[in-house]
Short mmCIF file of C-alpha atoms in Angstrom, two decimals:
data_model
loop_
_atom_site.label_atom_id
_atom_site.label_comp_id
_atom_site.label_asym_id
_atom_site.label_seq_id
_atom_site.Cartn_x
_atom_site.Cartn_y
_atom_site.Cartn_z
CA MET G 1 3.82 97.29 171.14
CA ALA G 2 3.75 100.81 169.90
CA ARG G 3 4.84 103.52 172.36
CA ARG G 4 1.88 105.77 173.36
CA VAL G 5 2.29 109.56 172.92
CA CYS G 6 -0.06 112.25 174.07
CA HIS G 7 -0.06 115.85 172.83
CA LEU G 8 -1.93 118.44 174.82
CA THR G 9 -3.18 121.93 173.81
CA THR G 10 -5.93 124.45 174.92
CA VAL G 11 -4.92 127.06 172.71
CA HIS G 12 -4.39 125.69 169.28
CA ARG G 13 -6.96 124.51 166.78
CA GLN G 14 -7.38 120.77 166.73
CA GLU G 15 -5.91 120.46 163.30
CA ASP G 16 -3.20 123.19 163.94
CA VAL G 17 -0.45 122.98 161.31
CA ARG G 18 2.51 122.54 163.62
CA VAL G 19 0.78 120.64 166.44
CA PHE G 20 -1.30 118.27 164.37
CA HIS G 21 -0.28 118.10 160.73
CA LYS G 22 3.47 118.21 161.43
CA GLU G 23 4.28 116.76 164.84
CA CYS G 24 1.40 114.49 165.55
CA VAL G 25 1.09 112.98 162.00
CA SER G 26 4.82 112.64 161.67
CA LEU G 27 4.99 110.67 164.96
CA ALA G 28 1.95 108.40 163.82
CA GLU G 29 3.71 107.68 160.55
CA ALA G 30 6.80 106.72 162.52
CA GLY G 31 4.77 104.06 164.28
CA TYR G 32 3.74 105.78 167.51
CA GLU G 33 0.31 105.63 169.07
CA VAL G 34 -0.50 109.17 168.94
CA TYR G 35 -3.32 111.11 170.80
CA LEU G 36 -4.05 114.89 170.66
CA VAL G 37 -6.20 116.00 173.71
CA SER G 38 -7.57 119.44 173.06
CA CYS G 39 -10.74 121.57 172.99
CA GLY G 40 -13.44 120.43 170.46
CA ASP G 41 -14.48 117.16 168.80
CA THR G 42 -13.37 113.65 169.27
CA TYR G 43 -12.50 111.79 166.09
CA ASP G 44 -9.53 109.94 164.27
CA LYS G 45 -7.49 111.48 161.29
CA HIS G 46 -4.22 110.67 159.60
CA GLY G 47 -3.51 107.98 162.14
CA VAL G 48 -4.04 110.40 165.18
CA HIS G 49 -6.65 109.92 167.83
CA ILE G 50 -7.91 113.29 168.56
CA ILE G 51 -9.85 113.71 171.90
CA GLY G 52 -12.05 116.79 172.57
CA ALA G 53 -11.88 117.05 176.33
CA ALA G 54 -13.23 120.50 176.58
CA GLU G 55 -15.43 123.10 174.84
CA ARG G 56 -14.22 125.47 172.25
CA ASN G 57 -14.64 129.19 172.20
CA VAL G 58 -14.81 129.80 175.91
CA SER G 59 -13.29 132.86 177.81
CA ARG G 60 -9.54 133.10 178.34
CA LEU G 61 -10.01 132.59 182.07
CA GLN G 62 -12.23 129.46 181.41
CA ARG G 63 -9.70 128.10 179.07
CA MET G 64 -6.85 128.55 181.53
CA THR G 65 -8.73 126.91 184.28
CA ARG G 66 -11.65 124.55 183.56
CA SER G 67 -10.35 123.61 180.09
CA ALA G 68 -6.76 122.99 181.30
CA LYS G 69 -8.06 120.78 184.12
CA ALA G 70 -10.31 118.68 181.62
CA VAL G 71 -7.38 118.33 179.14
CA TYR G 72 -5.07 117.23 181.90
CA ARG G 73 -7.54 114.66 183.33
CA ALA G 74 -8.30 113.21 179.95
CA ALA G 75 -4.43 112.96 179.08
CA LEU G 76 -3.64 111.42 182.41
CA ASP G 77 -6.33 108.64 181.72
CA LEU G 78 -4.36 107.62 178.70
CA ASP G 79 -1.22 106.70 180.68
CA ALA G 80 1.13 107.62 177.77
CA ASP G 81 4.73 106.96 177.54
CA VAL G 82 5.44 110.53 176.66
CA TYR G 83 3.32 113.71 177.24
CA HIS G 84 4.10 116.63 174.97
CA PHE G 85 2.31 119.96 175.69
CA HIS G 86 2.22 123.10 173.53
CA ASP G 87 0.68 126.01 175.65
CA PRO G 88 2.41 127.89 178.58
CA GLU G 89 -0.83 127.78 180.45
CA LEU G 90 -0.38 124.06 180.61
CA ILE G 91 2.97 124.24 182.47
CA PRO G 92 1.16 123.41 185.73
CA CYS G 93 -0.21 120.24 184.09
CA GLY G 94 3.26 119.30 182.86
CA ILE G 95 4.67 119.74 186.35
CA LYS G 96 1.93 117.49 187.80
CA LEU G 97 2.51 114.84 185.19
CA LYS G 98 6.34 115.05 186.12
CA ARG G 99 5.24 114.44 189.78
CA ARG G 100 3.53 111.27 188.52
CA GLY G 101 6.82 109.98 186.99
CA LYS G 102 5.85 110.83 183.45
CA LYS G 103 8.10 111.74 180.54
CA VAL G 104 7.19 115.30 179.73
CA ILE G 105 8.06 117.59 176.76
CA PHE G 106 7.26 121.23 176.55
CA ASP G 107 6.86 122.76 173.01
CA ASP G 108 7.73 126.53 173.64
CA HIS G 109 6.70 127.63 170.27
CA GLU G 110 7.66 131.37 170.37
CA GLY G 111 8.67 132.37 173.77
CA LEU G 112 5.76 133.86 175.90
CA SER G 113 8.01 136.23 177.87
CA ALA G 114 8.64 138.35 174.78
CA GLN G 115 4.98 137.94 173.56
CA ILE G 116 3.51 139.21 176.91
CA LEU G 117 5.14 142.52 176.08
CA GLU G 118 2.78 142.94 173.14
CA LYS G 119 -0.48 141.49 174.58
CA GLY G 120 -3.20 143.99 174.14
CA TRP G 121 -5.31 142.52 176.93
CA ILE G 122 -2.75 142.95 179.63
CA PRO G 123 -2.52 146.62 180.72
CA LYS G 124 0.63 148.31 179.40
CA ALA G 125 2.03 149.32 182.78
CA LEU G 126 1.73 145.68 183.94
CA ARG G 127 3.41 143.94 180.76
CA LYS G 128 7.08 144.34 181.81
CA PRO G 129 6.63 142.89 185.45
CA VAL G 130 4.15 140.04 184.18
CA SER G 131 6.91 139.19 181.64
CA LYS G 132 9.57 139.19 184.25
CA VAL G 133 7.61 137.06 186.60
CA TYR G 134 6.54 134.59 183.97
CA GLY G 135 10.18 134.25 182.89
CA VAL G 136 11.21 133.25 186.28
CA TYR G 137 8.30 130.79 186.60
CA GLU G 138 9.03 129.32 183.19
CA THR G 139 12.83 128.95 184.01
CA HIS G 140 11.96 126.94 187.14
CA ALA G 141 9.40 124.76 185.40
CA VAL G 142 11.54 124.03 182.27
CA SER G 143 14.31 122.74 184.40
CA LYS G 144 12.07 119.96 185.57
CA PHE G 145 10.87 118.76 182.18
CA ASP G 146 12.66 115.82 180.20
CA ALA G 147 13.03 118.05 177.07
CA VAL G 148 11.95 121.25 175.52
CA VAL G 149 11.15 121.94 171.86
CA THR G 150 11.34 125.41 170.29
CA ALA G 151 10.41 126.84 166.82
CA THR G 152 13.60 128.68 166.52
CA PRO G 153 17.30 128.24 167.17
CA TYR G 154 17.44 131.63 168.92
CA LEU G 155 14.91 130.55 171.58
CA ALA G 156 16.63 127.08 171.88
CA GLU G 157 19.88 128.82 172.77
CA GLU G 158 18.19 130.94 175.47
CA LEU G 159 16.71 127.67 177.12
CA LYS G 160 19.77 125.47 176.93
CA SER G 161 21.06 126.85 180.23
CA VAL G 162 17.92 125.79 181.87
CA CYS G 163 17.30 122.29 180.40
CA GLU G 164 19.99 120.07 179.16
CA ASN G 165 17.75 118.66 176.42
CA VAL G 166 16.69 121.52 174.16
CA VAL G 167 16.14 121.21 170.31
CA ALA G 168 14.91 123.53 167.70
CA VAL G 169 12.27 121.95 165.45
CA ASN G 170 11.87 124.81 162.91
CA ASN G 171 8.43 125.37 161.70
CA TYR G 172 9.25 124.90 158.08
CA PRO G 173 6.59 123.88 155.64
CA LYS G 174 5.64 120.38 154.47
CA LEU G 175 6.37 120.45 150.77
CA ASP G 176 3.46 118.13 150.09
CA ASP G 177 1.13 120.75 151.47
CA VAL G 178 2.29 123.72 149.51
CA GLU G 179 1.57 123.69 145.85
CA PHE G 180 4.38 124.96 143.63
CA HIS G 181 2.93 127.25 140.93
CA ASP G 182 5.05 127.75 137.83
CA VAL G 183 2.30 129.54 135.70
CA SER G 184 3.90 132.59 134.01
CA PHE G 185 3.73 135.66 136.25
CA ALA G 186 3.06 137.72 133.20
CA GLU G 187 -0.40 135.94 133.01
CA ARG G 188 -1.35 136.83 136.72
CA ASP G 189 -3.17 139.85 137.89
CA PRO G 190 -1.35 142.37 139.82
CA ILE G 191 -1.91 140.78 143.19
CA VAL G 192 0.19 140.61 146.27
CA CYS G 193 -1.01 138.45 149.32
CA TYR G 194 -0.57 138.02 152.99
CA ALA G 195 -1.84 134.88 154.96
CA GLY G 196 -1.73 134.83 158.67
CA GLY G 197 -2.80 136.59 161.82
CA ILE G 198 -4.42 140.10 161.01
CA LYS G 199 -3.28 142.68 163.41
CA GLU G 200 -1.48 146.18 163.39
CA VAL G 201 1.51 144.43 164.93
CA ARG G 202 1.58 142.00 162.17
CA GLY G 203 1.64 144.76 159.46
CA GLU G 204 -2.00 145.25 158.65
CA LYS G 205 -2.00 149.02 158.78
CA ILE G 206 1.41 149.44 156.96
CA MET G 207 0.30 147.04 154.25
CA ARG G 208 -2.95 148.86 153.64
CA GLU G 209 -1.25 152.20 153.58
CA ALA G 210 1.26 150.97 151.14
CA MET G 211 -1.34 149.89 148.70
CA ASN G 212 -2.34 153.60 148.21
CA GLU G 213 0.79 153.83 145.99
CA VAL G 214 0.43 150.63 144.15
CA ASP G 215 -1.59 149.91 140.98
CA GLY G 216 -2.63 146.50 142.25
CA THR G 217 -4.56 144.43 144.75
CA LEU G 218 -3.58 143.24 148.22
CA ILE G 219 -5.48 140.10 149.32
CA ILE G 220 -5.38 139.37 153.00
CA ALA G 221 -6.43 135.79 154.39
CA GLY G 222 -6.93 135.13 158.00
CA ASP G 223 -9.50 135.33 160.78
CA HIS G 224 -11.19 138.39 159.58
CA GLU G 225 -14.70 139.12 158.09
CA ILE G 226 -14.76 138.85 154.36
CA MET G 227 -14.88 142.35 152.83
CA ASP G 228 -13.40 144.79 150.31
CA ALA G 229 -11.55 147.60 152.27
CA GLY G 230 -11.42 150.05 149.39
CA ASN G 231 -10.39 149.29 145.75
CA LYS G 232 -7.05 147.98 146.56
CA VAL G 233 -7.40 145.56 149.74
CA ARG G 234 -9.53 142.62 149.85
CA TYR G 235 -10.07 140.28 153.08
CA VAL G 236 -11.09 136.72 152.12
CA GLY G 237 -11.42 135.32 155.60
CA HIS G 238 -9.84 132.07 156.97
CA LEU G 239 -8.75 129.67 154.10
CA ASP G 240 -8.10 126.07 154.27
CA ARG G 241 -5.00 124.55 152.79
CA GLY G 242 -6.40 124.34 149.34
CA GLY G 243 -7.50 127.89 149.49
CA VAL G 244 -4.26 129.17 150.64
CA ASN G 245 -2.47 127.24 147.76
CA ASP G 246 -4.92 128.95 145.26
CA LEU G 247 -4.08 132.32 146.73
CA TYR G 248 -0.51 131.74 146.24
CA GLY G 249 -0.98 130.61 142.73
CA SER G 250 -2.87 133.86 141.89
CA ALA G 251 -0.26 136.22 143.41
CA VAL G 252 3.05 137.84 142.17
CA ALA G 253 4.47 138.24 145.70
CA GLY G 254 3.82 137.47 149.39
CA LEU G 255 4.20 139.92 152.19
CA CYS G 256 5.51 139.31 155.62
CA ILE G 257 5.80 142.83 157.34
CA LEU G 258 5.89 142.30 161.09
CA MET G 259 6.64 145.22 163.45
CA PRO G 260 10.08 145.40 165.18
CA THR G 261 9.05 144.13 168.50
CA ARG G 262 11.31 141.90 170.57
CA HIS G 263 8.98 138.92 169.88
CA PHE G 264 9.22 139.27 166.11
CA TYR G 265 12.79 140.43 165.82
CA ASN G 266 14.15 136.90 166.41
CA SER G 267 11.23 134.86 164.91
CA GLN G 268 11.04 132.73 161.89
CA PRO G 269 7.62 133.19 160.21
CA VAL G 270 6.47 129.99 158.36
CA LYS G 271 4.63 132.17 155.75
CA MET G 272 8.06 133.29 154.40
CA TYR G 273 9.08 129.73 153.56
CA GLU G 274 5.62 128.91 152.39
CA TYR G 275 5.76 131.70 149.90
CA MET G 276 9.18 130.33 148.69
CA ALA G 277 7.85 126.73 148.40
CA ALA G 278 4.95 128.05 146.27
CA GLY G 279 7.35 129.87 144.06
CA LEU G 280 6.63 133.48 145.25
CA PRO G 281 9.15 136.08 146.01
CA PHE G 282 8.61 137.84 149.38
CA ILE G 283 8.88 141.20 150.90
CA CYS G 284 9.75 141.18 154.52
CA SER G 285 10.78 143.16 157.61
CA ASP G 286 14.48 144.11 157.56
CA PHE G 287 15.55 142.01 160.47
CA PRO G 288 18.95 140.60 160.43
CA GLY G 289 17.86 136.93 160.36
CA TRP G 290 15.31 137.57 157.70
CA MET G 291 17.83 139.58 155.76
CA LYS G 292 20.13 136.61 155.76
CA VAL G 293 17.37 134.21 154.41
CA ALA G 294 16.47 136.89 151.80
CA GLU G 295 20.06 137.00 150.64
CA GLU G 296 20.80 133.34 150.76
CA SER G 297 17.61 132.35 148.88
CA ARG G 298 17.78 135.43 146.39
CA CYS G 299 14.17 135.43 146.81
CA GLY G 300 13.34 138.31 149.13
CA ILE G 301 13.27 142.07 149.50
CA CYS G 302 13.75 143.56 152.83
CA VAL G 303 12.14 146.91 153.82
CA ASP G 304 11.61 149.05 156.95
CA PRO G 305 8.45 147.62 158.41
CA THR G 306 7.29 151.10 159.67
CA ASP G 307 7.60 152.72 156.24
CA PRO G 308 4.64 152.19 153.87
CA HIS G 309 6.44 154.02 151.05
CA ALA G 310 9.30 151.67 151.10
CA LEU G 311 7.02 148.78 150.99
CA ALA G 312 4.95 150.30 148.17
CA GLU G 313 8.36 150.64 146.22
CA ALA G 314 9.27 147.11 146.73
CA ILE G 315 5.76 145.86 145.65
CA ASN G 316 5.91 148.04 142.44
CA ARG G 317 9.29 146.80 141.68
CA LEU G 318 8.09 143.13 141.58
CA LEU G 319 4.80 143.84 139.79
CA GLU G 320 6.59 145.91 137.19
CA ASP G 321 9.31 143.34 136.55
CA ARG G 322 7.44 140.13 136.47
CA GLU G 323 10.24 138.11 134.87
CA THR G 324 12.62 139.02 137.73
CA ALA G 325 9.88 138.26 140.28
CA GLN G 326 9.27 134.74 138.88
CA GLU G 327 13.14 134.09 138.75
CA MET G 328 13.35 135.07 142.36
CA GLY G 329 10.36 132.80 143.21
CA ARG G 330 12.03 129.71 141.56
CA SER G 331 15.32 130.47 143.41
CA GLY G 332 13.33 130.45 146.69
CA HIS G 333 11.66 127.21 145.84
CA GLU G 334 14.99 125.50 145.20
CA TYR G 335 16.28 127.05 148.48
CA VAL G 336 13.38 125.52 150.50
CA ILE G 337 13.67 122.11 148.97
CA ARG G 338 17.43 122.10 149.94
CA ASN G 339 17.36 123.73 153.47
CA CYS G 340 14.08 124.61 154.99
CA ASN G 341 11.38 121.96 154.91
CA TRP G 342 9.54 119.74 157.34
CA ALA G 343 11.17 116.47 156.21
CA ASN G 344 14.41 117.72 157.68
CA GLU G 345 12.85 118.81 160.97
CA GLU G 346 10.79 115.74 161.32
CA LYS G 347 14.14 113.94 161.81
CA VAL G 348 15.08 116.19 164.74
CA LEU G 349 11.74 115.57 166.30
CA LEU G 350 12.00 111.72 166.01
CA ASP G 351 15.45 111.77 167.35
CA LEU G 352 14.37 113.66 170.28
CA TYR G 353 11.58 111.00 171.04
CA ASP G 354 14.21 108.28 170.70
CA LYS G 355 16.54 110.04 173.32
CA VAL G 356 13.73 110.67 175.78
CA LEU G 357 12.35 107.22 175.55
CA GLU G 358 15.86 105.69 175.73
CA SER G 359 16.52 107.53 178.97
CA ALA G 360 13.12 106.13 180.39
CA LYS G 361 14.44 102.50 179.35
CA ASP G 362 17.72 103.04 181.06
CA ARG G 363 15.85 103.92 184.32
CA GLU G 364 13.74 100.76 184.09
CA LEU G 365 16.77 98.64 183.61
#
């Protein structure tokens, strides 16, 4: 009889790339009976039973209270062998599940303590004390869980002193999802692209300013109204997987210009690896970890993320030397195939589940 696994989220989309397409689908393909309890509709897809236990598009307060309670109750009714939750606001639910004797895994995607310092909805004077209080609370809670999954090795190292079972499951791309484009760059229009969250802290302002010095077009995909912002910047809204692949196939380079905050400094943005998987060179912030990837892959150019002129120079360099740009993209594609893809990370996730369930079996014996 297949082991039953239940993933919980109130924050992420029901078909979130990491939560659903990577983790849940991988577990279903490995033979687990997988449920994803979330906000939205109820349906089955790719072997995963998706349960919409709460409404979407509610206020933050409603999501953290009413939605969390509804998701917890629906998850508890499933009587799963393992519960795997993805949002810090569900930590109280994880603790209640542990009190009921359940096996619980916390997926700490990016480290909320650092994120709190950048949250615009929290008054600036309160961010540091709130971050500190949350850090103490998280440390106490994490010590009670059976395992913790992180999206970066850096965060995993931070939490290993708190929980003995911590693994980094890097958010690398699924190679089947990202289309490799080998069409000659000389035939492409002078386009650079960005796909992801659209905020000033994620480089929106700097990218737009840089385009004033570039003879080309920046296409930005993400949750934003569709519009032309001048002659050189175009917003195309949220794109599905096929739309993102088409965008990558039309561009000469991908941008990943995040600001030098504590949260981003040690992050591993999946878009950088997606650009490489698609055969695109990338231009990124000059953070040490990102510089190492750019150097090892021979696919990236690193710039000061606060300097639009430096970014413009890097974009112009790739647009003007299309042959070199395409060579960089091919090098990055080979690097991702060898080192940074979901097939490798899937094994880490499945090994963790084996370990968690094996410990449960030992207790039963």
